[in-house]
Amino acid sequence: MKQKKIIAIILCLVLAFMIIGCQSNQQETTQQEVNNNTGEESFFTPGTYVGTASAHNGDLEVEVTVDENAIISIEIIKHNESEGIADPAIERIPTNVVNSQSLAVDSISGATVTSDAIISAITHALEQAGGDIDALKQKSDSAINEGETIEYTADVVVIGGGGAGLSAAVTAHENGANVIVLEKMPRLGGNTILSGGAFNAVNPERQERQGIEDSTEKHYTQTYEGGDEAGNPELVRTFVEGAPTALQWLESLGMEFNDDVFTVLGGMWPRANKPSTPLGTGFIDTYVNYIEANDGIEVLLDTEAVELIMDGDRVVGVNAKSFDDTVIVNANNGVIVATGGFGANPEMREEYNEVWADLLSLKTTNHPGATGDGIVMGIDVNASLVGMEHIQLLPMGDPISGSLSGNIEQGVENRIFVNKAGNRFVDEGARRDVMTQALIEQEDAFMWVIVDSHSYPTEDTKNNFNESIAELMEQDRAYKGDTLEALAEQIGVNSDNLIKAVEAFNDSVEAGNADAFGRTLFDEKLDSPPYYAGARVPTVHHTMGGLEINTKGQVVDTNGNVIPGLYAAGEVTGGIHGTNRLGGNALAEITVFGRIAGESAANAQ
């Protein structure tokens, strides 16, 4: 019996050691899995490596530095991606990879192609470093940060750091208010910074020098009738009368415009003032320069407003979030909603769409943050909505991204559109909705923009988006022919049709009469080789509907009463452009009503 007990004890000890050993192995295995998931066990050969991947506008290169156990830094050293659209991906993806030590990071909405290219380039570099790519692609379960609650107070709180929000912030400050701007994206600019920059305003000094007759009454008529008289006449009048003053105000802040005005796509008249700097950067740079030179305006980036704070029937602040932190911003005077439209929210577009056959599948010119947040917050406080069904499409989208970049036109007067057969199909000076509907009816809803050397006297000449024709040709986004026959071969259209289309256009230019499509906007003939072509497709551009406001920029509720403490400006509002916005009116309108909202909020009791 004693011997059996000893054997039993030995067996128990052996079993115990086996259990402990199994548990130890299991713990080691679990830890190994965690390490693999966090990249800690994905050992590298220390050094700096360059990775390359194909992005939207050509090759993208990253420089990745690693030590034996970790990714130390990632820098994008070369890219040709579109400014504004790609910026959130360029700024966030490398940081997210370093912070998570993982390749399993999410793409940035609205910049998916660029996001994927950055991740591919980083992967290429880490392969050279000997990294365990499979392990790095595993999603890591990072520790949950509880965050903290941060509270601010200002006279005026502005939601949105695009053109409308910043013009409101600067004007409120000029009127004696201290201001906090909340911007959910990692940078300022909104849609303004990636726009073509055209600013419609009657400008006798420039227009008369070019022999152009114009007036605020003509601007009013074209805007009101161009929107099928669906806009609020008082708001339209306020806009067109305020546009020249807004232009002068921008110039007083240091912004520069070119000497000549032009007609922008769908603008209906040559009153578009063009900034001297590329795209819409001049607007944002002007506001940022003011903010940096003056105390009293604080900008909180990566801070997403989620709810308006109410005290009875009055808006008194904003609840927001910034990563893991809760942000509360109290407003002594008022809150200005300037969050933009909902062009980058396909589901919301389709919810309100009553005009177009399909808006779910179309890409957009808008930046990723244009998702209708301000409209949703307005609905929660019983704000009235107007014109939500009016959604503007452009015929000028990039076939891959939907953006405006790559558009080779320099102005309405000096280009034509042809379909895949090489035939013209619409008045290229018509309203945007008219041109887009005509394009949708063409084969594959696809067209070529045709220009000549009048638009590009040299291959270094840049388009309205700061891209040279040489760069676009290198990226296979534009094509060149020394003859129309050669160009037709390049783009795969019938050369006889293309030649006839150009000849008919040139005849109309010479005659100075409306052509077969009713076009009356002409300048030069297309008769100066080389000839260039660029592909375009329909894209969602502007949402004309939104929060209802009055001429003081105050938001109105569903009963027609002003909501105390709540103001709005820019594309988040409705009732100004009616069914169709004229090209060049947006930047002017957001500046006019941004200034109105800023002044009203600063002087509120």
Short mmCIF file of N, CA and C in Angstrom, two decimals, residues 416-485:
data_model
loop_
_atom_site.label_atom_id
_atom_site.label_comp_id
_atom_site.label_asym_id
_atom_site.label_seq_id
_atom_site.Cartn_x
_atom_site.Cartn_y
_atom_site.Cartn_z
N ILE A 416 -14.46 71.98 -76.53
CA ILE A 416 -15.69 71.27 -76.87
C ILE A 416 -15.67 69.90 -76.20
N PHE A 417 -16.85 69.28 -76.15
CA PHE A 417 -16.98 67.92 -75.65
C PHE A 417 -17.34 67.00 -76.81
N VAL A 418 -16.73 65.81 -76.84
CA VAL A 418 -17.15 64.80 -77.82
C VAL A 418 -17.32 63.47 -77.10
N ASN A 419 -18.22 62.65 -77.62
CA ASN A 419 -18.45 61.34 -77.03
C ASN A 419 -17.48 60.31 -77.61
N LYS A 420 -17.71 59.04 -77.32
CA LYS A 420 -16.79 58.00 -77.77
C LYS A 420 -16.78 57.83 -79.28
N ALA A 421 -17.80 58.36 -79.94
CA ALA A 421 -17.83 58.31 -81.41
C ALA A 421 -17.16 59.52 -82.03
N GLY A 422 -16.76 60.49 -81.20
CA GLY A 422 -16.11 61.68 -81.71
C GLY A 422 -17.07 62.79 -82.07
N ASN A 423 -18.33 62.68 -81.63
CA ASN A 423 -19.35 63.68 -81.96
C ASN A 423 -19.66 64.58 -80.77
N ARG A 424 -19.92 65.87 -81.05
CA ARG A 424 -20.44 66.75 -80.02
C ARG A 424 -21.89 66.34 -79.70
N PHE A 425 -22.35 66.71 -78.48
CA PHE A 425 -23.69 66.26 -78.08
C PHE A 425 -24.44 67.27 -77.21
N VAL A 426 -23.83 68.44 -76.91
CA VAL A 426 -24.48 69.38 -76.01
C VAL A 426 -23.86 70.77 -76.17
N ASP A 427 -24.61 71.79 -75.77
CA ASP A 427 -24.05 73.14 -75.64
C ASP A 427 -23.10 73.14 -74.45
N GLU A 428 -21.82 73.30 -74.70
CA GLU A 428 -20.81 73.23 -73.64
C GLU A 428 -20.80 74.46 -72.75
N GLY A 429 -21.67 75.42 -73.02
CA GLY A 429 -21.81 76.59 -72.17
C GLY A 429 -23.12 76.59 -71.41
N ALA A 430 -23.80 75.45 -71.41
CA ALA A 430 -25.12 75.35 -70.78
C ALA A 430 -25.02 75.19 -69.27
N ARG A 431 -26.17 75.05 -68.63
CA ARG A 431 -26.21 74.78 -67.20
C ARG A 431 -25.58 73.42 -66.91
N ARG A 432 -25.10 73.29 -65.69
CA ARG A 432 -24.42 72.06 -65.32
C ARG A 432 -25.33 70.84 -65.38
N ASP A 433 -26.57 71.00 -64.95
CA ASP A 433 -27.47 69.85 -64.97
C ASP A 433 -27.80 69.44 -66.40
N VAL A 434 -27.91 70.42 -67.30
CA VAL A 434 -28.19 70.13 -68.71
C VAL A 434 -27.02 69.36 -69.33
N MET A 435 -25.81 69.83 -69.10
CA MET A 435 -24.63 69.15 -69.65
C MET A 435 -24.48 67.74 -69.09
N THR A 436 -24.71 67.59 -67.78
CA THR A 436 -24.53 66.28 -67.17
C THR A 436 -25.56 65.29 -67.66
N GLN A 437 -26.83 65.72 -67.77
CA GLN A 437 -27.86 64.81 -68.27
C GLN A 437 -27.54 64.37 -69.69
N ALA A 438 -27.04 65.29 -70.52
CA ALA A 438 -26.65 64.93 -71.89
C ALA A 438 -25.51 63.94 -71.88
N LEU A 439 -24.56 64.10 -70.96
CA LEU A 439 -23.44 63.16 -70.88
C LEU A 439 -23.90 61.78 -70.42
N ILE A 440 -24.82 61.74 -69.48
CA ILE A 440 -25.34 60.45 -68.99
C ILE A 440 -25.95 59.65 -70.13
N GLU A 441 -26.50 60.34 -71.11
CA GLU A 441 -27.15 59.67 -72.24
C GLU A 441 -26.17 59.17 -73.30
N GLN A 442 -24.87 59.51 -73.16
CA GLN A 442 -23.87 59.04 -74.11
C GLN A 442 -23.37 57.64 -73.73
N GLU A 443 -22.70 56.99 -74.65
CA GLU A 443 -22.15 55.65 -74.40
C GLU A 443 -21.22 55.68 -73.19
N ASP A 444 -21.51 54.83 -72.20
CA ASP A 444 -20.72 54.71 -70.97
C ASP A 444 -20.67 56.01 -70.18
N ALA A 445 -21.56 56.96 -70.48
CA ALA A 445 -21.57 58.27 -69.79
C ALA A 445 -20.15 58.83 -69.75
N PHE A 446 -19.52 58.86 -70.91
CA PHE A 446 -18.10 59.17 -71.01
C PHE A 446 -17.88 60.18 -72.13
N MET A 447 -16.96 61.13 -71.90
CA MET A 447 -16.67 62.10 -72.96
C MET A 447 -15.21 62.51 -72.92
N TRP A 448 -14.80 63.13 -74.03
CA TRP A 448 -13.48 63.74 -74.13
C TRP A 448 -13.62 65.25 -74.22
N VAL A 449 -12.81 65.98 -73.44
CA VAL A 449 -12.69 67.42 -73.58
C VAL A 449 -11.58 67.68 -74.60
N ILE A 450 -11.87 68.50 -75.59
CA ILE A 450 -10.91 68.78 -76.65
C ILE A 450 -10.49 70.25 -76.59
N VAL A 451 -9.18 70.50 -76.55
CA VAL A 451 -8.64 71.86 -76.59
C VAL A 451 -7.44 71.87 -77.54
N ASP A 452 -6.89 73.08 -77.76
CA ASP A 452 -5.68 73.18 -78.59
C ASP A 452 -4.65 74.05 -77.88
N SER A 453 -3.68 74.53 -78.63
CA SER A 453 -2.58 75.28 -78.00
C SER A 453 -3.01 76.66 -77.51
N HIS A 454 -4.20 77.11 -77.86
CA HIS A 454 -4.70 78.34 -77.24
C HIS A 454 -4.82 78.13 -75.72
N SER A 455 -5.16 76.93 -75.31
CA SER A 455 -5.26 76.60 -73.89
C SER A 455 -3.91 76.23 -73.30
N TYR A 456 -3.04 75.61 -74.11
CA TYR A 456 -1.73 75.16 -73.64
C TYR A 456 -0.64 75.59 -74.62
N PRO A 457 -0.21 76.85 -74.53
CA PRO A 457 0.84 77.33 -75.44
C PRO A 457 2.16 76.59 -75.27
N THR A 458 2.41 76.06 -74.08
CA THR A 458 3.57 75.19 -73.85
C THR A 458 3.11 74.02 -73.00
N GLU A 459 3.92 72.97 -72.96
CA GLU A 459 3.55 71.80 -72.17
C GLU A 459 3.74 72.02 -70.67
N ASP A 460 4.36 73.14 -70.31
CA ASP A 460 4.48 73.50 -68.89
C ASP A 460 3.26 74.27 -68.39
N THR A 461 2.39 74.68 -69.33
CA THR A 461 1.18 75.41 -68.94
C THR A 461 0.33 74.54 -68.03
N LYS A 462 -0.17 75.14 -66.96
CA LYS A 462 -0.94 74.37 -65.98
C LYS A 462 -2.43 74.63 -66.11
N ASN A 463 -3.21 73.62 -65.73
CA ASN A 463 -4.67 73.77 -65.72
C ASN A 463 -5.10 74.51 -64.45
N ASN A 464 -6.40 74.54 -64.21
CA ASN A 464 -6.91 75.26 -63.04
C ASN A 464 -6.64 74.54 -61.73
N PHE A 465 -6.02 73.35 -61.82
CA PHE A 465 -5.74 72.56 -60.61
C PHE A 465 -4.24 72.35 -60.42
N ASN A 466 -3.47 73.29 -61.02
CA ASN A 466 -2.02 73.34 -60.85
C ASN A 466 -1.31 72.11 -61.41
N GLU A 467 -1.88 71.51 -62.45
CA GLU A 467 -1.26 70.36 -63.10
C GLU A 467 -0.86 70.77 -64.52
N SER A 468 0.36 70.52 -64.91
CA SER A 468 0.78 70.85 -66.27
C SER A 468 0.25 69.79 -67.23
N ILE A 469 0.08 70.19 -68.49
CA ILE A 469 -0.39 69.23 -69.48
C ILE A 469 0.64 68.12 -69.66
N ALA A 470 1.92 68.44 -69.49
CA ALA A 470 2.97 67.42 -69.59
C ALA A 470 2.81 66.37 -68.50
N GLU A 471 2.52 66.82 -67.28
CA GLU A 471 2.32 65.88 -66.17
C GLU A 471 1.11 64.99 -66.44
N LEU A 472 0.04 65.58 -66.94
CA LEU A 472 -1.17 64.81 -67.21
C LEU A 472 -0.94 63.79 -68.32
N MET A 473 -0.18 64.15 -69.32
CA MET A 473 0.12 63.19 -70.39
C MET A 473 1.01 62.06 -69.87
N GLU A 474 1.95 62.39 -69.02
CA GLU A 474 2.83 61.37 -68.44
C GLU A 474 2.03 60.36 -67.61
N GLN A 475 0.95 60.85 -66.99
CA GLN A 475 0.10 59.99 -66.16
C GLN A 475 -1.02 59.32 -66.96
N ASP A 476 -1.02 59.49 -68.29
CA ASP A 476 -2.08 58.96 -69.17
C ASP A 476 -3.45 59.49 -68.78
N ARG A 477 -3.47 60.76 -68.37
CA ARG A 477 -4.73 61.43 -68.06
C ARG A 477 -5.08 62.47 -69.11
N ALA A 478 -4.15 62.71 -70.03
CA ALA A 478 -4.37 63.60 -71.16
C ALA A 478 -3.58 63.06 -72.35
N TYR A 479 -4.06 63.40 -73.56
CA TYR A 479 -3.44 62.88 -74.78
C TYR A 479 -3.24 64.01 -75.77
N LYS A 480 -2.23 63.85 -76.63
CA LYS A 480 -1.82 64.92 -77.53
C LYS A 480 -1.73 64.39 -78.96
N GLY A 481 -2.11 65.25 -79.91
CA GLY A 481 -1.94 64.93 -81.32
C GLY A 481 -1.57 66.17 -82.09
N ASP A 482 -0.59 66.05 -82.97
CA ASP A 482 -0.21 67.20 -83.79
C ASP A 482 -1.25 67.50 -84.85
N THR A 483 -2.11 66.53 -85.11
CA THR A 483 -3.26 66.73 -86.00
C THR A 483 -4.48 66.15 -85.32
N LEU A 484 -5.66 66.51 -85.82
CA LEU A 484 -6.88 65.93 -85.25
C LEU A 484 -6.94 64.44 -85.53
N GLU A 485 -6.41 64.02 -86.70
CA GLU A 485 -6.38 62.58 -87.01
C GLU A 485 -5.52 61.83 -85.99
#
